[in-house]
């Protein structure tokens, strides 16, 4: 056990838990990752996908040389960094002077939630600004909904649910997406808190739920309305609701426009289940923990608004143990006052990236710079995204690995992993901030995103601001915290709690809306007011504990992907059959896995399968935006089996 050293860092992978990590290093290689026992959320344990990450970190699949395809039909060849950076800088300058900076698109997603990645966005702002994305495929609908309702989106303290009598998990699989909630929810339950799970997909979180209902996908607004109707009928509405909510009368009229049985029918639950839910809801304080899945649907924003309204009229906002928690303010403690001074000349809604690039004109998108993202595998309509990137005059992809997206590039730049990064993170699942430390050196020939921008800045007359060490930017983003008495030293031994948040959000019942009151939803789209005629299966590709989005070990990406279905939805087929799933977007082969616990209208897959291996669910998914917030409609594409 000699030569082993341990260093602390934090995990900037796209996950609400944003863990504190302890890396064990042997001869310059990370050999083990563990949870930091001192981190208040991590409490010493981490997920399988990240504890296994050292294999990916040290794998021979890591890119270490820039790769260039000199002609569209040619193969990649290794080139030197100076050649790669000169070429890239020349292209950027050329497109900007010929067609304007709008002819360049920069796109990044969840490869790292590091705060320093925003400095990269700012680099493109100062160079251009260039075309960028609008909306958010991950959480856009829920964020837009809560902005409309409350004027902001944040949550009570992470541990506040220990004050709840009832916890409603609206479409949340904590066994995959928030594993550090598992012991805490178990503890709450042991102390008498009731846990209610509402999820069309049967999964492991049912094992810690006292009540489980499995409604029709996309029907949570009907559940919220059914519960609200029961609350009005049984006089369980907060008598003071009108003092801090607008539209109480109209909301009541909407909830009472249908009977409880009618709302139950829309949600495909029994009236008895609806009443059980309503009774549980009134046994408060009741905290609504709203997952991210249910808003990635056509009416995703309205869904979250209905849940928000229920929390408001029942008196559950602004009290310990209450709340409608969708998101925790992640970046708010960091200072970005220098950025976002000049708006992008053009934006493309993120879910429509593929068709949007192809349709853009005046100027067309001539160049794309994709970093910390794998849009071919992860955005809807994989094939169109791939085509859009392949057909640009110059596409650059920056990634540690040769992903589906990198394969569409003209130039691929190898970059660092989170174990080689120097950064800060916040979290969208709690209020702790942490420092990301380079625990090892990157492989020879690999530059961090920051170093790439630094090199480009020298070639693009931006050196004065950008040719500086990462530490300079890290100081700059800390200015707001400094003013609150927190310095970089406070991060050295682990996490720092965001000093700008309160334990109970909206304790004064003042909201950031124009009227200062909650803006209750009082209209629903006609689709949400009737039992849908269509009953076909919908492709539902969800997070899996085996990977972070498309970041799978390559050996897992062979053969047809698994698709779990209820046997009754595929008459004539057997468990294990390899079949074709087709949608109006495309088709792929899958292996059927029968699961009697699932609804017949759901075809369940792992998210993040590789397009190049024929395993990407997104080659089946329509590119479409949600009712608000430009989130992706990931789970509403109907499929047939043949
Ligand atoms: N291991 C692992 N962890 C991850 C990720 C990963 O890829 N792998 N991804 C990360 C990312 S990018 C994010 S955004 C987070 C959150 O990642 P998500 O996977 O979005 O997490 P959940 O909030 O659990 O939301 C998924 C749940 O929503 C449910 N759902 C879908 N539609 C509906 C509906 O109409 N109604 C209701 N009630 N429920 C519905 C699904 O059945 C599922 O159980 O997790 C992160 N954590
Ligand atoms: N069908 C379906 N599709 C989905 C979802 C779903 O539920 N169903 N979930 C959606 C959600 S919630 C999200 S957030 C998106 C996620 O979409 P993405 O963020 O595009 O997903 P990843 O596959 O994690 O791709 C991130 C890439 O960044 C690379 N990377 C890691 N660190 C760095 C770094 O420091 N710098 C650079 N340059 N690269 C780095 C990784 O190697 C990886 O290839 O996917 C969405 N797609
Ligand atoms: Mo996400």
XYZ file of C-alpha atoms and ligand atoms in Angstrom:
737
model
C 0.000 0.000 0.000
C 2.920 2.331 -0.531
C 2.852 5.171 -3.062
C -0.853 5.673 -2.472
C -1.982 9.204 -1.846
C -5.453 10.576 -1.352
C -6.778 13.906 -2.580
C -10.136 15.575 -2.215
C -12.160 16.861 -5.117
C -15.796 17.192 -6.134
C -17.869 15.645 -8.898
C -19.049 18.028 -11.640
C -20.879 15.314 -13.627
C -24.483 16.163 -14.425
C -26.218 15.000 -11.271
C -28.150 16.697 -8.470
C -25.960 15.177 -5.765
C -22.706 16.986 -6.744
C -20.614 14.820 -4.432
C -17.477 15.416 -2.485
C -14.942 12.816 -3.640
C -11.760 11.273 -2.323
C -9.448 10.066 -5.065
C -6.774 7.491 -4.349
C -3.768 7.950 -6.596
C -1.039 5.464 -7.312
C 1.908 6.477 -9.471
C 0.024 9.380 -11.009
C -3.107 7.351 -11.807
C -6.440 7.505 -10.058
C -7.125 3.961 -8.873
C -10.118 4.558 -6.637
C -12.903 7.083 -6.105
C -14.870 7.214 -2.881
C -17.396 9.505 -1.283
C -16.110 12.171 1.078
C -17.407 11.305 4.565
C -17.179 15.007 5.507
C -19.456 16.190 2.713
C -22.900 16.752 4.260
C -24.792 15.258 1.314
C -22.330 12.620 0.105
C -21.786 11.185 3.592
C -19.062 8.841 2.426
C -20.693 6.962 -0.440
C -20.997 7.503 -4.184
C -22.802 5.971 -7.146
C -21.546 3.002 -9.154
C -21.079 4.953 -12.345
C -18.574 7.285 -10.745
C -16.834 4.756 -8.499
C -16.179 2.821 -11.727
C -14.980 5.958 -13.547
C -11.240 5.254 -12.975
C -11.567 2.525 -15.628
C -12.708 5.118 -18.153
C -10.182 7.634 -16.876
C -7.298 5.239 -17.464
C -8.673 3.525 -20.550
C -6.879 3.305 -23.847
C -9.998 4.866 -25.420
C -8.927 8.287 -24.103
C -8.042 10.656 -26.928
C -4.598 12.193 -26.599
C -4.013 13.829 -29.983
C -6.074 16.287 -32.028
C -7.713 14.503 -34.954
C -8.374 16.161 -38.304
C -10.410 14.992 -41.262
C -8.962 16.926 -44.181
C -11.815 16.051 -46.547
C -15.402 15.198 -45.671
C -14.993 11.634 -46.932
C -11.539 11.168 -45.445
C -10.419 9.470 -42.241
C -9.149 11.211 -39.140
C -5.431 11.785 -38.914
C -3.507 12.871 -35.846
C -2.161 16.403 -35.974
C -0.203 18.589 -33.565
C -1.845 21.065 -31.195
C -0.269 24.119 -32.873
C -1.635 22.984 -36.234
C -5.063 22.255 -34.744
C -5.303 25.551 -32.884
C -4.034 27.652 -35.808
C -6.528 25.982 -38.118
C -9.393 26.451 -35.665
C -8.551 30.098 -34.984
C -8.248 30.818 -38.713
C -11.616 29.203 -39.411
C -13.284 31.156 -36.621
C -11.830 34.422 -37.864
C -12.693 33.621 -41.480
C -16.339 32.726 -40.804
C -16.798 35.772 -38.594
C -15.406 38.150 -41.200
C -17.161 36.507 -44.174
C -20.591 35.825 -42.671
C -20.685 37.352 -39.191
C -20.215 35.591 -35.876
C -23.788 34.282 -36.101
C -22.496 31.793 -38.692
C -20.691 30.004 -35.820
C -22.632 27.902 -33.326
C -21.288 26.948 -29.924
C -23.074 24.180 -28.064
C -22.422 22.483 -24.764
C -24.594 20.431 -22.434
C -23.972 18.426 -19.258
C -20.453 17.026 -19.726
C -19.409 19.056 -16.702
C -21.427 21.334 -14.470
C -18.244 23.176 -13.530
C -18.627 26.903 -13.107
C -15.570 27.493 -15.309
C -17.501 26.207 -18.304
C -19.388 29.506 -18.228
C -16.089 31.262 -18.824
C -16.013 29.345 -22.115
C -19.464 30.677 -22.954
C -18.150 34.130 -22.144
C -15.194 33.545 -24.477
C -17.669 32.999 -27.312
C -19.621 36.051 -26.204
C -16.491 38.210 -26.468
C -15.378 36.626 -29.735
C -18.841 37.057 -31.260
C -21.294 36.722 -29.748
C -22.038 33.606 -31.749
C -25.201 31.553 -32.231
C -26.051 29.525 -29.131
C -28.829 27.381 -27.725
C -31.991 28.553 -26.016
C -34.118 26.535 -23.606
C -32.881 23.425 -21.854
C -33.540 19.790 -22.747
C -33.040 18.742 -19.164
C -35.139 21.058 -17.019
C -36.399 23.910 -19.197
C -40.130 23.273 -18.742
C -39.983 23.007 -14.964
C -37.832 26.096 -14.650
C -40.174 28.101 -16.872
C -43.171 26.839 -14.882
C -41.717 27.878 -11.528
C -40.595 31.239 -12.903
C -44.174 31.838 -14.033
C -45.651 30.674 -10.737
C -43.161 31.918 -8.159
C -40.798 34.234 -10.043
C -37.824 32.036 -9.159
C -36.870 28.407 -8.757
C -35.212 27.129 -5.634
C -36.080 24.832 -2.727
C -36.154 24.630 1.041
C -32.986 23.265 2.620
C -32.128 19.737 1.426
C -32.818 18.221 4.861
C -36.021 20.186 5.463
C -38.188 17.207 4.464
C -37.435 15.776 7.888
C -40.093 18.305 8.977
C -42.636 16.836 6.551
C -45.433 14.517 7.550
C -45.904 13.480 3.957
C -43.514 13.497 1.014
C -44.873 13.332 -2.521
C -42.324 12.039 -5.008
C -43.745 13.178 -8.324
C -41.917 11.069 -10.919
C -38.624 10.667 -9.153
C -36.409 7.620 -9.111
C -34.079 8.350 -6.211
C -32.333 5.010 -6.654
C -30.847 6.377 -9.847
C -30.955 10.136 -9.967
C -30.538 11.156 -6.280
C -29.073 8.224 -4.385
C -28.128 10.282 -1.343
C -31.806 10.824 -0.650
C -32.299 7.085 -0.085
C -30.935 6.836 3.493
C -32.525 10.174 4.389
C -35.944 9.171 3.079
C -35.650 5.877 4.943
C -34.813 7.792 8.096
C -37.791 10.112 7.601
C -40.021 7.123 7.068
C -38.742 5.452 10.217
C -39.751 8.648 12.006
C -43.302 8.367 10.718
C -43.212 10.381 7.495
C -45.373 8.914 4.745
C -43.840 8.613 1.279
C -46.075 8.741 -1.777
C -44.685 7.911 -5.209
C -46.460 8.853 -8.422
C -44.698 7.410 -11.446
C -45.942 5.718 -14.619
C -42.805 3.576 -14.580
C -42.407 0.924 -11.907
C -38.937 1.133 -10.380
C -36.951 0.574 -7.223
C -38.205 3.693 -5.468
C -41.489 1.821 -4.949
C -39.540 -0.106 -2.278
C -39.476 2.932 0.009
C -42.971 4.235 -0.796
C -46.010 3.793 1.471
C -48.332 4.650 -1.386
C -47.561 4.049 -5.042
C -49.745 4.989 -7.986
C -48.852 4.296 -11.584
C -50.766 6.822 -13.660
C -50.942 7.347 -17.377
C -47.748 9.055 -18.547
C -48.137 12.821 -18.780
C -51.265 12.947 -16.600
C -49.917 14.445 -13.360
C -51.908 17.644 -13.879
C -55.119 15.595 -13.634
C -53.857 14.101 -10.373
C -53.067 17.551 -9.010
C -56.512 18.783 -10.069
C -58.269 15.761 -8.597
C -56.508 16.315 -5.273
C -57.285 20.050 -5.443
C -60.961 19.325 -6.039
C -61.015 17.107 -2.961
C -59.305 19.842 -0.928
C -61.912 22.415 -1.978
C -64.791 20.033 -1.246
C -63.385 19.119 2.152
C -62.437 22.657 3.124
C -58.766 21.835 3.355
C -57.640 24.846 1.333
C -55.541 27.375 3.246
C -58.115 30.048 4.220
C -55.415 32.676 3.651
C -54.520 31.404 0.163
C -55.968 34.452 -1.609
C -53.632 36.704 0.389
C -50.598 35.263 -1.397
C -52.059 33.611 -4.519
C -53.590 35.197 -7.605
C -56.421 33.397 -9.448
C -57.703 31.295 -6.547
C -61.283 31.511 -7.839
C -60.315 30.520 -11.381
C -58.117 27.704 -10.087
C -61.031 26.438 -7.999
C -63.309 26.587 -11.041
C -60.791 24.571 -13.058
C -60.381 21.926 -10.341
C -64.174 21.695 -9.978
C -64.813 21.561 -13.724
C -64.514 17.778 -13.461
C -65.465 15.261 -10.832
C -62.835 13.357 -8.927
C -63.788 10.289 -10.942
C -63.286 12.200 -14.197
C -59.846 13.481 -13.162
C -58.993 9.936 -12.057
C -60.044 8.570 -15.448
C -57.795 11.031 -17.273
C -54.892 9.895 -15.099
C -55.938 6.242 -15.428
C -56.029 5.732 -11.668
C -59.051 4.669 -9.651
C -61.187 7.242 -7.803
C -60.177 5.453 -4.589
C -56.507 5.988 -5.403
C -57.228 9.662 -6.048
C -58.885 9.993 -2.648
C -55.999 8.158 -0.972
C -53.636 10.637 -2.580
C -55.790 13.590 -1.487
C -55.995 12.357 2.094
C -52.258 11.809 2.205
C -51.674 15.245 0.738
C -53.719 16.935 3.469
C -51.777 15.156 6.193
C -49.125 17.863 6.119
C -46.787 19.547 6.145
C -46.455 18.007 2.689
C -43.369 18.391 0.601
C -43.581 17.858 -3.149
C -40.287 16.591 -4.515
C -40.770 17.021 -8.220
C -38.565 14.905 -10.474
C -37.205 15.978 -13.815
C -38.790 13.281 -15.953
C -42.389 14.425 -15.852
C -41.655 17.819 -17.394
C -39.937 16.309 -20.465
C -43.351 15.917 -22.022
C -45.446 17.979 -24.406
C -47.294 19.721 -21.559
C -44.401 19.515 -19.108
C -44.608 23.119 -17.906
C -48.369 22.907 -17.271
C -47.744 19.707 -15.305
C -45.313 21.421 -12.960
C -47.596 24.461 -12.693
C -50.482 22.261 -11.555
C -48.296 20.683 -8.851
C -47.065 24.145 -7.799
C -50.634 25.415 -7.517
C -51.651 22.507 -5.338
C -48.716 23.165 -3.002
C -49.690 26.845 -2.829
C -53.432 26.590 -2.135
C -52.934 23.850 0.422
C -50.718 26.171 2.464
C -47.548 24.169 1.902
C -45.365 26.987 0.590
C -43.142 28.963 2.941
C -43.370 26.476 5.795
C -40.871 23.948 7.162
C -41.651 20.518 5.753
C -43.536 21.958 2.765
C -42.494 23.238 -0.620
C -42.674 22.375 -4.297
C -39.062 21.452 -4.882
C -37.987 21.075 -8.486
C -34.532 22.626 -8.494
C -31.910 24.139 -6.189
C -30.253 27.335 -7.262
C -26.954 26.059 -8.640
C -24.977 29.010 -9.941
C -26.509 31.848 -7.949
C -23.680 32.084 -5.403
C -21.075 32.601 -8.121
C -20.371 35.948 -9.716
C -20.972 36.134 -13.468
C -21.659 39.855 -13.569
C -19.001 40.203 -16.286
C -20.843 37.858 -18.681
C -24.083 38.009 -20.644
C -23.631 41.650 -21.566
C -24.315 41.106 -25.267
C -27.129 38.774 -26.263
C -26.481 36.080 -28.852
C -27.346 37.252 -32.374
C -29.424 34.114 -32.810
C -30.466 31.133 -30.726
C -31.655 27.656 -31.645
C -33.954 25.867 -29.175
C -31.844 23.033 -27.779
C -34.354 20.240 -28.536
C -34.426 21.389 -32.175
C -30.667 21.614 -32.589
C -30.434 19.238 -35.569
C -33.286 20.626 -37.677
C -32.463 24.132 -36.398
C -28.894 24.019 -37.721
C -30.111 22.729 -41.068
C -32.796 25.413 -41.345
C -30.710 28.380 -40.203
C -30.134 30.957 -42.933
C -28.958 34.516 -43.249
C -26.330 33.579 -42.319
C -26.351 29.796 -42.397
C -24.480 28.004 -39.603
C -21.118 27.375 -41.256
C -19.199 26.142 -38.228
C -20.134 24.329 -35.021
C -18.063 24.107 -31.826
C -19.443 21.339 -29.607
C -17.966 20.753 -26.178
C -18.969 18.887 -23.008
C -21.890 17.375 -24.892
C -22.786 14.421 -27.048
C -25.817 15.778 -28.924
C -25.933 12.985 -31.520
C -26.673 10.452 -28.787
C -28.494 12.743 -26.359
C -30.667 15.176 -28.318
C -33.901 14.130 -30.000
C -33.669 12.946 -33.601
C -30.089 11.672 -33.529
C -29.854 11.183 -37.272
C -30.741 14.800 -38.048
C -28.302 16.059 -35.414
C -25.576 13.896 -36.961
C -26.434 15.102 -40.458
C -26.451 18.738 -39.342
C -22.995 18.434 -37.784
C -21.507 16.393 -40.616
C -22.627 18.893 -43.225
C -21.219 22.072 -41.667
C -18.149 23.451 -43.370
C -16.227 22.953 -40.126
C -17.369 21.085 -37.022
C -15.152 20.927 -33.942
C -15.849 18.578 -31.043
C -13.957 18.759 -27.757
C -14.243 15.587 -25.676
C -12.022 13.089 -23.851
C -13.516 10.309 -26.003
C -14.429 9.652 -29.639
C -18.189 9.914 -29.145
C -20.994 9.655 -31.686
C -20.749 13.426 -32.004
C -16.958 13.480 -32.319
C -17.316 11.030 -35.199
C -19.245 13.732 -37.096
C -16.493 16.328 -36.642
C -13.835 17.690 -38.937
C -11.609 18.432 -35.954
C -11.635 16.605 -32.614
C -9.741 18.078 -29.679
C -8.886 15.759 -26.785
C -9.648 17.219 -23.401
C -9.436 16.553 -19.690
C -11.831 14.613 -17.488
C -13.211 15.953 -14.220
C -10.283 14.374 -12.368
C -7.924 16.739 -14.173
C -10.025 19.906 -13.913
C -9.649 23.016 -11.758
C -13.096 24.399 -11.051
C -15.990 25.054 -8.680
C -19.450 23.526 -8.646
C -22.861 24.244 -7.252
C -25.668 21.727 -7.295
C -29.233 21.532 -8.554
C -30.134 19.087 -5.779
C -28.829 20.834 -2.646
C -27.200 24.076 -1.508
C -23.569 23.022 -1.020
C -20.765 24.383 -3.197
C -17.418 22.685 -3.664
C -14.078 22.911 -5.396
C -13.100 20.583 -8.219
C -9.379 19.861 -7.999
C -7.046 18.351 -10.568
C -6.096 15.216 -8.646
C -3.864 13.940 -11.460
C -2.117 15.421 -14.468
C -3.863 14.865 -17.791
C -2.247 12.439 -20.227
C 0.489 13.982 -22.328
C -1.111 15.932 -25.176
C -4.449 16.685 -23.533
C -5.597 20.261 -22.829
C -8.470 21.372 -20.632
C -11.292 23.435 -22.135
C -9.825 26.404 -20.308
C -6.389 25.873 -21.838
C -7.921 25.540 -25.295
C -9.709 28.884 -24.893
C -6.498 30.360 -23.581
C -4.603 29.212 -26.655
C -7.368 30.490 -28.935
C -7.403 33.851 -27.162
C -3.789 34.449 -28.157
C -4.680 33.774 -31.762
C -7.909 35.803 -31.752
C -6.883 39.051 -30.042
C -8.607 38.139 -26.801
C -5.459 37.420 -24.829
C -5.763 40.380 -22.518
C -8.804 38.943 -20.794
C -8.471 35.211 -21.484
C -4.766 34.373 -21.511
C -4.739 33.893 -17.756
C -4.485 31.004 -15.379
C -7.678 29.224 -14.289
C -7.015 30.534 -10.789
C -7.635 34.100 -12.004
C -11.135 33.181 -13.160
C -11.737 31.154 -10.038
C -11.033 34.277 -7.988
C -13.269 36.339 -10.228
C -16.323 34.086 -9.908
C -15.877 34.058 -6.141
C -16.350 37.800 -5.709
C -19.947 37.591 -4.589
C -19.043 34.945 -2.014
C -16.050 37.023 -0.899
C -18.426 39.874 -0.127
C -20.336 37.436 2.081
C -17.116 36.564 3.908
C -16.313 33.293 2.095
C -12.897 32.907 0.480
C -11.187 30.263 -1.607
C -9.606 28.919 1.584
C -13.017 27.939 2.885
C -13.270 25.460 -0.001
C -10.001 23.730 0.775
C -11.413 21.266 3.240
C -14.626 20.374 1.490
C -17.952 21.997 0.864
C -19.328 25.452 1.604
C -23.010 26.130 2.086
C -24.450 28.768 -0.218
C -24.836 31.745 2.161
C -27.493 33.454 0.036
C -30.283 30.904 0.533
C -32.723 30.449 3.375
C -33.772 27.160 4.946
C -37.408 27.807 4.129
C -38.096 29.358 0.753
C -40.875 31.968 0.610
C -41.171 32.072 4.414
C -42.539 35.611 4.077
C -44.997 34.441 1.404
C -43.551 37.033 -0.960
C -42.929 35.833 -4.482
C -40.836 37.143 -7.341
C -43.804 37.463 -9.682
C -45.020 40.884 -10.901
C -47.858 40.909 -8.332
C -45.707 39.438 -5.563
C -48.171 36.531 -5.286
C -48.192 32.980 -6.602
C -49.549 32.890 -10.127
C -51.899 29.889 -9.961
C -52.457 28.000 -13.189
C -56.112 28.332 -14.167
C -56.319 26.910 -17.664
C -55.231 23.559 -19.041
C -54.673 22.548 -22.644
C -57.562 20.470 -24.024
C -55.208 17.454 -24.287
C -55.002 17.442 -20.491
C -58.758 17.591 -20.048
C -59.706 14.334 -21.701
C -58.822 10.674 -21.742
C -56.482 10.289 -24.723
C -57.788 8.143 -27.572
C -54.340 6.837 -28.379
C -52.987 3.978 -26.281
C -49.838 3.004 -28.157
C -46.474 2.507 -26.501
C -44.248 5.533 -26.063
C -40.476 5.307 -26.102
C -39.296 6.194 -22.601
C -35.508 6.158 -22.320
C -34.532 6.916 -18.732
C -31.362 7.409 -16.705
C -29.661 4.203 -15.653
C -27.241 3.534 -12.817
C -24.912 1.899 -15.351
C -23.875 5.133 -17.029
C -23.873 8.890 -17.022
C -25.957 9.678 -20.115
C -23.952 8.381 -23.125
C -20.723 7.851 -21.152
C -20.773 4.063 -21.320
C -17.786 1.757 -21.398
C -17.574 0.759 -25.102
C -17.982 -2.970 -24.441
C -21.563 -2.328 -23.261
C -22.554 -0.889 -26.630
C -22.864 -4.051 -28.653
C -25.904 -5.877 -29.943
C -29.464 -4.614 -29.706
C -30.455 -2.414 -26.766
C -32.891 -3.805 -24.194
C -36.476 -2.579 -24.180
C -38.732 -3.462 -21.253
C -42.416 -3.839 -22.126
C -45.553 -5.244 -20.612
C -46.191 -8.558 -22.420
C -49.752 -7.523 -23.322
C -48.491 -4.663 -25.463
C -46.585 -6.978 -27.827
C -48.954 -9.881 -28.527
C -47.324 -12.691 -30.461
C -43.816 -11.869 -29.274
C -41.744 -13.555 -26.605
C -39.433 -12.368 -23.909
C -35.957 -11.999 -25.430
C -37.149 -11.553 -29.026
C -35.120 -9.163 -31.111
C -37.580 -6.864 -32.857
C -37.685 -3.569 -34.705
C -39.071 -0.539 -32.872
C -40.297 2.092 -35.285
C -41.554 5.605 -34.806
C -42.238 8.330 -37.331
C -38.605 9.390 -36.772
C -36.761 6.132 -37.326
C -36.288 2.552 -36.272
C -33.780 0.451 -34.347
C -33.521 -3.136 -33.219
C -34.134 -3.952 -29.575
C -34.329 -7.036 -27.428
C -37.671 -7.304 -25.643
C -37.559 -7.793 -21.875
C -40.959 -8.627 -20.481
C -41.880 -6.805 -17.311
C -45.371 -7.340 -15.928
C -44.963 -4.366 -13.595
C -44.861 -1.823 -16.416
C -47.798 -0.100 -18.069
C -48.676 -1.300 -21.566
C -48.251 2.230 -22.944
C -44.567 2.463 -21.984
C -41.554 1.053 -23.834
C -38.667 1.455 -21.427
C -35.065 1.851 -22.491
C -31.816 3.121 -21.036
C -31.016 6.665 -22.056
C -27.708 7.380 -23.736
C -27.276 4.369 -26.032
C -24.860 5.028 -28.853
C -26.200 5.999 -32.243
C -23.183 4.470 -33.973
C -24.054 1.135 -32.328
C -27.725 1.370 -33.334
C -28.678 1.676 -29.673
C -29.726 5.317 -29.370
C -33.329 5.758 -28.264
C -33.006 9.277 -29.580
C -32.939 8.058 -33.157
C -36.626 7.296 -32.470
C -37.547 10.579 -30.768
C -39.177 13.558 -32.467
C -37.508 16.936 -32.094
C -40.185 18.988 -30.383
C -40.293 21.627 -27.637
C -42.478 21.561 -24.532
C -45.351 23.995 -23.903
C -42.943 26.422 -22.214
C -39.220 26.638 -21.503
C -38.051 24.842 -24.663
C -37.426 21.557 -22.892
C -37.276 18.401 -25.010
C -40.339 16.194 -25.371
C -38.342 13.015 -24.761
C -41.015 10.548 -23.706
C -44.035 11.188 -25.948
C -43.044 9.557 -29.232
C -45.329 6.637 -30.120
C -43.727 3.398 -31.283
C -44.742 0.168 -32.972
C -43.000 -3.185 -32.858
C -42.470 -5.446 -35.859
N -26.887 7.096 -12.951
C -27.273 8.221 -13.552
N -27.652 9.271 -12.816
C -28.040 10.406 -13.421
C -28.054 10.542 -14.816
C -27.622 9.428 -15.578
O -27.596 9.465 -16.820
N -27.259 8.279 -14.918
N -28.495 11.693 -15.402
C -28.479 12.896 -14.614
C -29.328 13.941 -15.183
S -28.847 14.554 -16.704
C -30.393 14.457 -14.556
S -31.262 15.732 -15.255
C -30.834 13.961 -13.239
C -32.325 13.649 -13.223
O -32.498 12.602 -14.028
P -33.878 11.929 -14.353
O -33.546 10.643 -14.947
O -34.707 12.855 -15.123
O -34.443 11.698 -12.920
P -35.830 11.660 -12.244
O -36.119 12.977 -11.630
O -35.782 10.454 -11.390
O -36.888 11.510 -13.421
C -37.111 10.322 -14.057
C -38.410 9.728 -13.550
O -39.497 10.486 -14.126
C -40.531 9.567 -14.379
N -41.519 10.107 -15.304
C -41.457 10.203 -16.648
N -42.608 10.698 -17.137
C -43.428 10.924 -16.082
C -44.754 11.415 -15.947
O -45.425 11.780 -16.920
N -45.251 11.512 -14.687
C -44.540 11.134 -13.595
N -45.103 11.267 -12.414
N -43.306 10.631 -13.700
C -42.742 10.547 -14.928
C -39.792 8.396 -14.944
O -40.581 7.248 -14.960
C -38.599 8.300 -14.016
O -38.839 7.464 -12.942
O -30.162 12.761 -12.893
C -28.809 12.710 -13.151
N -28.400 11.428 -12.628
N -34.042 9.885 -24.766
C -33.545 10.647 -23.793
N -32.572 11.528 -24.076
C -32.070 12.331 -23.109
C -32.539 12.237 -21.775
C -33.561 11.300 -21.499
O -34.027 11.180 -20.346
N -34.027 10.521 -22.522
N -32.000 13.044 -20.799
C -31.527 14.345 -21.233
C -30.815 15.066 -20.176
S -31.625 15.259 -18.711
C -29.601 15.604 -20.353
S -28.955 16.653 -19.162
C -28.843 15.386 -21.603
C -27.352 15.142 -21.365
O -26.702 15.245 -22.576
P -25.116 15.400 -22.656
O -24.615 16.314 -21.613
O -24.782 15.716 -24.075
O -24.706 13.908 -22.271
P -23.345 13.131 -22.054
O -23.511 11.835 -22.751
O -23.021 13.103 -20.619
O -22.269 13.973 -22.852
C -21.333 14.786 -22.252
C -20.007 14.641 -22.974
O -19.074 15.550 -22.387
C -17.805 14.904 -22.265
N -17.073 15.611 -21.207
C -16.979 15.306 -19.901
N -16.261 16.244 -19.240
C -15.899 17.171 -20.168
C -15.155 18.396 -20.093
O -14.711 18.847 -19.048
N -15.007 19.075 -21.265
C -15.479 18.633 -22.446
N -15.278 19.367 -23.540
N -16.172 17.462 -22.535
C -16.388 16.768 -21.410
C -18.157 13.467 -21.976
O -17.072 12.613 -22.328
C -19.407 13.262 -22.846
O -19.074 12.758 -24.116
O -29.358 14.247 -22.284
C -30.732 14.327 -22.530
N -31.106 13.225 -23.406
Mo -30.243 16.343 -17.228
